[in-house]
PDB file of C-alpha atoms in Angstrom:
ATOM      1  CA  UNK Z1497     -15.887   9.117   2.342  1.00 91.00           C
ATOM      2  CA  UNK Z1498     -12.341   8.791   3.605  1.00 95.00           C
ATOM      3  CA  UNK Z1499      -9.085  10.696   3.249  1.00 97.00           C
ATOM      4  CA  UNK Z1500      -5.862   8.736   2.963  1.00 98.00           C
ATOM      5  CA  UNK Z1501      -2.377  10.108   3.583  1.00 97.00           C
ATOM      6  CA  UNK Z1502       0.675   7.997   2.743  1.00 96.00           C
ATOM      7  CA  UNK Z1503       4.165   8.411   4.127  1.00 96.00           C
ATOM      8  CA  UNK Z1504       7.407   6.493   4.385  1.00 97.00           C
ATOM      9  CA  UNK Z1505       8.665   6.408   0.825  1.00 95.00           C
ATOM     10  CA  UNK Z1506      12.210   7.258  -0.114  1.00 97.00           C
ATOM     11  CA  UNK Z1507      15.428   6.126  -1.726  1.00 98.00           C
ATOM     12  CA  UNK Z1508      16.932   2.820  -0.654  1.00 98.00           C
ATOM     13  CA  UNK Z1509      19.590   0.480  -1.984  1.00 98.00           C
ATOM     14  CA  UNK Z1510      18.688  -2.938  -3.352  1.00 98.00           C
ATOM     15  CA  UNK Z1511      18.262  -5.395  -0.508  1.00 98.00           C
ATOM     16  CA  UNK Z1512      17.121  -2.705   1.873  1.00 98.00           C
ATOM     17  CA  UNK Z1513      13.812  -2.145   3.628  1.00 98.00           C
ATOM     18  CA  UNK Z1514      11.153   0.531   3.900  1.00 98.00           C
ATOM     19  CA  UNK Z1515       7.853   0.772   5.734  1.00 98.00           C
ATOM     20  CA  UNK Z1516       4.998   2.707   4.201  1.00 98.00           C
ATOM     21  CA  UNK Z1517       2.154   4.092   6.284  1.00 98.00           C
ATOM     22  CA  UNK Z1518      -1.331   5.183   5.286  1.00 98.00           C
ATOM     23  CA  UNK Z1519      -3.374   7.205   7.763  1.00 98.00           C
ATOM     24  CA  UNK Z1520      -7.133   7.015   7.231  1.00 98.00           C
ATOM     25  CA  UNK Z1521      -9.599   9.681   8.351  1.00 97.00           C
ATOM     26  CA  UNK Z1522     -12.147   7.152   9.571  1.00 94.00           C
ATOM     27  CA  UNK Z1523     -12.219   3.753  11.206  1.00 94.00           C
ATOM     28  CA  UNK Z1524     -10.518   1.265   8.925  1.00 94.00           C
ATOM     29  CA  UNK Z1525     -12.966  -1.370  10.142  1.00 92.00           C
ATOM     30  CA  UNK Z1526     -15.660   0.561   8.262  1.00 93.00           C
ATOM     31  CA  UNK Z1527     -13.770  -0.045   4.990  1.00 95.00           C
ATOM     32  CA  UNK Z1528     -14.362  -3.242   3.022  1.00 95.00           C
ATOM     33  CA  UNK Z1529     -10.823  -3.673   1.770  1.00 97.00           C
ATOM     34  CA  UNK Z1530      -7.671  -1.581   2.043  1.00 98.00           C
ATOM     35  CA  UNK Z1531      -4.702  -2.066  -0.159  1.00 98.00           C
ATOM     36  CA  UNK Z1532      -1.448  -0.848  -1.584  1.00 98.00           C
ATOM     37  CA  UNK Z1533      -0.993  -0.334  -5.294  1.00 98.00           C
ATOM     38  CA  UNK Z1534       2.017   0.830  -7.260  1.00 98.00           C
ATOM     39  CA  UNK Z1535       2.596   2.493 -10.575  1.00 98.00           C
ATOM     40  CA  UNK Z1536       5.920   2.680 -12.354  1.00 96.00           C
ATOM     41  CA  UNK Z1537       6.509   5.206 -15.163  1.00 92.00           C
ATOM     42  CA  UNK Z1538       4.718   4.157 -18.321  1.00 95.00           C
ATOM     43  CA  UNK Z1539       2.983   1.248 -16.629  1.00 96.00           C
ATOM     44  CA  UNK Z1540      -0.471   0.627 -15.222  1.00 97.00           C
ATOM     45  CA  UNK Z1541      -1.298   0.796 -11.551  1.00 97.00           C
ATOM     46  CA  UNK Z1542      -1.160  -2.693 -10.061  1.00 98.00           C
ATOM     47  CA  UNK Z1543      -2.204  -4.237  -6.783  1.00 98.00           C
ATOM     48  CA  UNK Z1544       0.673  -4.984  -4.416  1.00 98.00           C
ATOM     49  CA  UNK Z1545      -1.164  -6.190  -1.309  1.00 98.00           C
ATOM     50  CA  UNK Z1546      -4.595  -5.939   0.256  1.00 98.00           C
ATOM     51  CA  UNK Z1547      -6.334  -6.692   3.533  1.00 98.00           C
ATOM     52  CA  UNK Z1548     -10.049  -7.139   4.070  1.00 96.00           C
ATOM     53  CA  UNK Z1549     -12.104  -5.901   6.988  1.00 95.00           C
ATOM     54  CA  UNK Z1550     -11.871  -9.396   8.422  1.00 95.00           C
ATOM     55  CA  UNK Z1551      -8.094  -9.454   8.145  1.00 96.00           C
ATOM     56  CA  UNK Z1552      -7.628 -11.665   5.102  1.00 97.00           C
ATOM     57  CA  UNK Z1553      -4.576 -10.678   3.098  1.00 98.00           C
ATOM     58  CA  UNK Z1554      -3.443 -11.246  -0.451  1.00 97.00           C
ATOM     59  CA  UNK Z1555      -0.283 -10.300  -2.314  1.00 98.00           C
ATOM     60  CA  UNK Z1556       0.983  -9.931  -5.830  1.00 98.00           C
ATOM     61  CA  UNK Z1557       3.199 -12.873  -6.730  1.00 98.00           C
ATOM     62  CA  UNK Z1558       6.135 -10.538  -7.265  1.00 97.00           C
ATOM     63  CA  UNK Z1559       6.165  -9.430  -3.616  1.00 98.00           C
ATOM     64  CA  UNK Z1560       5.165 -12.599  -1.767  1.00 98.00           C
ATOM     65  CA  UNK Z1561       7.626 -13.402   0.980  1.00 98.00           C
ATOM     66  CA  UNK Z1562       9.154  -9.915   0.853  1.00 98.00           C
ATOM     67  CA  UNK Z1563       6.283  -7.513   1.635  1.00 98.00           C
ATOM     68  CA  UNK Z1564       3.830  -7.620   4.529  1.00 98.00           C
ATOM     69  CA  UNK Z1565       0.604  -5.662   4.796  1.00 98.00           C
ATOM     70  CA  UNK Z1566      -0.715  -4.917   8.263  1.00 98.00           C
ATOM     71  CA  UNK Z1567      -2.918  -2.453  10.086  1.00 97.00           C
ATOM     72  CA  UNK Z1568      -3.253  -0.686  13.423  1.00 97.00           C
ATOM     73  CA  UNK Z1569      -6.955  -0.470  14.157  1.00 95.00           C
ATOM     74  CA  UNK Z1570      -6.522   1.857  17.121  1.00 96.00           C
ATOM     75  CA  UNK Z1571      -4.855   4.517  14.979  1.00 97.00           C
ATOM     76  CA  UNK Z1572      -6.632   3.770  11.669  1.00 97.00           C
ATOM     77  CA  UNK Z1573      -3.311   3.179   9.957  1.00 98.00           C
ATOM     78  CA  UNK Z1574      -2.388   0.766   7.196  1.00 98.00           C
ATOM     79  CA  UNK Z1575       1.203  -0.363   6.742  1.00 98.00           C
ATOM     80  CA  UNK Z1576       3.328  -2.006   4.100  1.00 98.00           C
ATOM     81  CA  UNK Z1577       6.611  -3.457   5.292  1.00 98.00           C
ATOM     82  CA  UNK Z1578       8.888  -3.937   2.305  1.00 98.00           C
ATOM     83  CA  UNK Z1579      12.022  -6.058   2.685  1.00 98.00           C
ATOM     84  CA  UNK Z1580      14.613  -7.294   0.215  1.00 98.00           C
ATOM     85  CA  UNK Z1581      13.752  -4.460  -2.106  1.00 98.00           C
ATOM     86  CA  UNK Z1582      14.684  -4.704  -5.763  1.00 98.00           C
ATOM     87  CA  UNK Z1583      15.094  -2.027  -8.441  1.00 97.00           C
ATOM     88  CA  UNK Z1584      11.899  -3.389 -10.043  1.00 96.00           C
ATOM     89  CA  UNK Z1585      10.009  -2.262  -6.932  1.00 98.00           C
ATOM     90  CA  UNK Z1586      10.639   1.355  -7.895  1.00 98.00           C
ATOM     91  CA  UNK Z1587       7.272   3.074  -8.300  1.00 98.00           C
ATOM     92  CA  UNK Z1588       4.799   5.465  -6.764  1.00 98.00           C
ATOM     93  CA  UNK Z1589       2.900   3.552  -4.092  1.00 98.00           C
ATOM     94  CA  UNK Z1590      -0.733   4.399  -3.440  1.00 98.00           C
ATOM     95  CA  UNK Z1591      -3.009   3.536  -0.560  1.00 98.00           C
ATOM     96  CA  UNK Z1592      -6.539   2.515  -1.507  1.00 98.00           C
ATOM     97  CA  UNK Z1593      -9.789   2.195   0.404  1.00 98.00           C
ATOM     98  CA  UNK Z1594     -12.493   0.191  -1.310  1.00 96.00           C
ATOM     99  CA  UNK Z1595     -15.897   1.081   0.121  1.00 91.00           C
ATOM    100  CA  UNK Z1596     -19.356  -0.023  -0.927  1.00 80.00           C
ATOM    101  CA  UNK Z1597     -19.985   2.590  -3.605  1.00 86.00           C
ATOM    102  CA  UNK Z1598     -16.632   4.202  -4.223  1.00 93.00           C
ATOM    103  CA  UNK Z1599     -12.896   3.658  -4.121  1.00 95.00           C
ATOM    104  CA  UNK Z1600     -10.587   6.255  -2.578  1.00 97.00           C
ATOM    105  CA  UNK Z1601      -6.895   6.929  -3.177  1.00 98.00           C
ATOM    106  CA  UNK Z1602      -4.111   8.644  -1.358  1.00 98.00           C
ATOM    107  CA  UNK Z1603      -1.727  11.050  -3.053  1.00 97.00           C
ATOM    108  CA  UNK Z1604       1.014   8.448  -3.415  1.00 97.00           C
ATOM    109  CA  UNK Z1605       4.547   8.137  -2.098  1.00 97.00           C
ATOM    110  CA  UNK Z1606       7.636   7.552  -4.215  1.00 98.00           C
ATOM    111  CA  UNK Z1607       9.799   4.499  -3.592  1.00 98.00           C
ATOM    112  CA  UNK Z1608      13.086   4.345  -5.447  1.00 98.00           C
ATOM    113  CA  UNK Z1609      15.385   1.330  -5.198  1.00 98.00           C
ATOM    114  CA  UNK Z1610      18.900   1.785  -6.507  1.00 97.00           C
ATOM    115  CA  UNK Z1611      20.998  -1.113  -7.799  1.00 93.00           C
TER     116      UNK Z1611
END
């Protein structure tokens, strides 16, 4: 199993930037895929970006060119750099670790983008 702790959310104006962090309790190289999801009020939780053990990344179309997922293997930390933020990016952002038999979630961090 793995524990995930997110940080870095907050309130930012449209056009601004934030960087989210997700600290994992075990080596992130032992995890098949790690990703960031978001859930806005009244909506389903959707994938924002993901990175595989091998380093392959993929992004939701709505964030391509604005968000970047990365990781620091030495510190077992996953990041999401978010630039050119829009009000539509407002949501609770969750870190996810997809392992062989189970998927794990962090507690979430709120991102609010004001217009």
